[in-house]
Coordinates of C-alpha atoms in Angstrom, one line a residue:
M1 CA 39.4 89.1 104.1
T2 CA 36.1 88.1 104.5
T3 CA 33.9 86.9 102.4
A4 CA 30.5 85.0 102.8
S5 CA 30.4 81.4 101.7
T6 CA 27.0 81.7 100.6
E7 CA 28.7 83.0 97.4
V8 CA 28.9 80.4 94.7
R9 CA 32.0 79.3 94.1
Q10 CA 33.6 77.7 90.9
P11 CA 35.6 74.7 91.4
W12 CA 39.4 74.3 90.9
S13 CA 40.6 75.2 87.3
E14 CA 44.0 75.0 86.0
P15 CA 43.0 77.1 82.8
V16 CA 41.0 80.0 84.9
A17 CA 43.7 80.1 87.6
L18 CA 46.3 81.0 84.6
E19 CA 43.2 83.7 83.2
I20 CA 43.5 85.2 86.9
I21 CA 47.2 85.0 86.9
E22 CA 48.0 86.3 83.5
A23 CA 45.1 89.2 84.2
H24 CA 47.6 90.2 87.2
K25 CA 50.8 89.2 86.6
N26 CA 51.5 92.9 85.0
L27 CA 51.0 95.0 88.2
R28 CA 53.8 96.4 91.0
G29 CA 53.7 93.4 93.5
P30 CA 51.9 91.1 91.7
L31 CA 51.4 88.2 94.0
L32 CA 49.3 89.1 96.9
P33 CA 46.8 90.7 94.5
I34 CA 46.9 86.9 92.1
L35 CA 46.5 85.4 95.8
H36 CA 43.9 87.5 96.7
A37 CA 41.7 87.0 93.1
L38 CA 42.1 83.0 93.0
Q39 CA 40.6 83.0 97.0
E40 CA 38.2 85.0 95.4
A41 CA 37.6 82.7 92.2
F42 CA 37.7 79.3 94.3
G43 CA 37.5 79.9 98.2
Y44 CA 40.7 79.2 98.8
V45 CA 44.8 79.2 97.0
D46 CA 44.8 75.7 96.0
P47 CA 48.6 73.8 96.2
N48 CA 48.4 73.3 92.3
A49 CA 48.2 77.3 91.8
V50 CA 51.8 77.3 93.1
P51 CA 54.0 76.3 90.6
V52 CA 51.8 78.3 88.1
I53 CA 51.6 81.1 89.7
A54 CA 55.6 80.3 90.2
S55 CA 56.4 80.0 86.9
V56 CA 54.4 83.2 85.4
L57 CA 56.3 85.7 88.4
N58 CA 59.7 83.8 87.9
V59 CA 60.0 83.1 91.2
S60 CA 60.2 80.0 93.4
R61 CA 57.6 77.9 94.9
A62 CA 59.2 78.2 98.0
D63 CA 58.5 82.2 98.0
V64 CA 54.9 81.6 96.6
H65 CA 54.1 78.9 99.4
G66 CA 55.9 81.3 102.0
V67 CA 53.3 83.7 101.3
I68 CA 50.6 81.9 100.8
T69 CA 51.3 80.5 105.0
F70 CA 52.6 83.4 106.1
Y71 CA 49.0 85.7 105.9
R72 CA 46.2 83.4 107.4
D73 CA 44.4 84.9 105.3
F74 CA 45.0 82.7 102.6
R75 CA 43.0 78.9 102.6
S76 CA 45.2 76.2 101.1
A77 CA 41.8 74.1 101.3
P78 CA 38.0 74.8 100.6
P79 CA 36.5 77.0 103.5
G80 CA 33.0 75.1 105.0
T81 CA 29.7 75.9 103.6
T82 CA 29.1 78.4 106.8
Q83 CA 32.1 80.6 107.8
V84 CA 32.4 81.2 111.2
M85 CA 34.5 83.9 112.6
V86 CA 34.7 84.8 116.3
C87 CA 35.6 88.3 117.4
R88 CA 39.1 88.8 120.1
A89 CA 39.8 92.1 119.8
E90 CA 40.2 94.0 123.2
A91 CA 36.3 94.5 124.1
C92 CA 35.1 91.2 122.8
Q93 CA 38.2 89.9 125.0
A94 CA 37.0 91.6 127.9
L95 CA 33.1 90.6 127.9
G96 CA 34.5 86.5 127.4
A97 CA 35.2 86.6 123.8
V98 CA 37.9 83.5 125.2
G99 CA 35.7 81.6 126.8
L100 CA 33.0 81.8 123.6
L101 CA 35.9 80.6 120.9
E102 CA 36.8 77.7 123.4
H103 CA 32.9 76.5 123.5
A104 CA 32.9 77.5 119.7
Q105 CA 35.8 75.2 119.6
R106 CA 34.1 72.3 121.3
R107 CA 30.8 72.3 119.5
L108 CA 32.0 72.2 116.6
G109 CA 34.7 69.9 117.3
V110 CA 37.2 71.5 115.4
E111 CA 40.2 74.6 116.4
V112 CA 40.5 77.8 114.9
G113 CA 41.4 77.2 111.6
G114 CA 39.7 74.3 111.0
T115 CA 36.8 72.4 109.3
T116 CA 34.4 70.2 110.3
P117 CA 34.9 67.2 108.8
D118 CA 31.4 67.0 107.1
G119 CA 32.5 70.7 105.5
S120 CA 29.7 72.2 107.0
V121 CA 31.4 74.7 109.5
T122 CA 34.5 76.3 109.2
L123 CA 36.2 78.6 112.5
D124 CA 38.4 81.3 112.7
Q125 CA 38.8 84.0 114.6
V126 CA 39.0 87.6 113.4
F127 CA 40.8 90.7 115.2
C128 CA 38.0 93.5 114.9
L129 CA 34.6 93.3 113.2
G130 CA 33.7 96.8 114.5
N131 CA 30.6 95.8 116.9
C132 CA 32.4 96.8 120.3
A133 CA 29.4 97.9 121.8
L134 CA 27.7 94.7 121.2
S135 CA 30.5 92.2 122.4
P136 CA 31.2 89.7 122.4
A137 CA 30.7 89.3 118.4
I138 CA 30.6 86.8 115.8
L139 CA 30.9 86.7 112.0
V140 CA 28.7 84.1 110.3
D141 CA 28.5 84.1 106.4
G142 CA 29.4 87.8 106.1
R143 CA 26.5 88.9 108.6
V144 CA 27.7 90.2 112.5
Y145 CA 26.2 89.1 115.7
G146 CA 26.2 90.7 119.1
R147 CA 26.4 90.2 122.4
V148 CA 26.7 86.2 121.4
T149 CA 26.4 83.8 124.4
E150 CA 27.7 80.5 124.0
A151 CA 23.5 79.3 123.9
R152 CA 23.6 82.2 121.1
F153 CA 26.3 80.8 119.2
D154 CA 24.6 77.5 119.7
D155 CA 21.2 78.7 118.4
I156 CA 23.2 80.8 115.6
I157 CA 25.0 77.8 114.3
S158 CA 21.5 75.5 114.4
A159 CA 20.1 78.0 112.3
C160 CA 22.7 78.2 110.0
L161 CA 22.9 74.6 109.8
A162 CA 19.7 74.0 109.4
I163 CA 19.1 76.6 106.4
A164 CA 22.3 74.4 104.5
D165 CA 20.5 71.3 104.9
T166 CA 16.7 72.7 103.5
P167 CA 17.0 71.4 99.8
S168 CA 16.6 74.7 97.7
R169 CA 13.8 74.7 95.0
S170 CA 13.6 74.8 91.7

């Protein structure tokens, strides 16, 4: 699941979460659709949702937690304002994605899956962006960039952070 972080997400709310859970509970195999819907609404699956989901679906909290932690697409904390994903598929790997990811980790000061302390950037990996001819590729807030070098990565991130720091006009 890749979603641009520029979308406005609502803050965690148990009543809203319960509405989402109730709307999906009668689907066949409702747990994954519920988790996806919660993440779509809030940007992550708040740990406070686990007991609510478990109660509504009549499953254990451990079952719900296990699914959330098994699938890398689910987050248990809000993502950064800017979401960066480095492609790790074969074509990107062959053209420098490993070094690019290591550079991204150093530049941002976080490991894969981490968010900078100021909440500005979340770094993750993805295993194909379909941009193989322009490897290595990254995805930043839903936009794909190809032929990304370390210097180009720095330029893209700097531009994103500059835009994020620009006050909006009303």
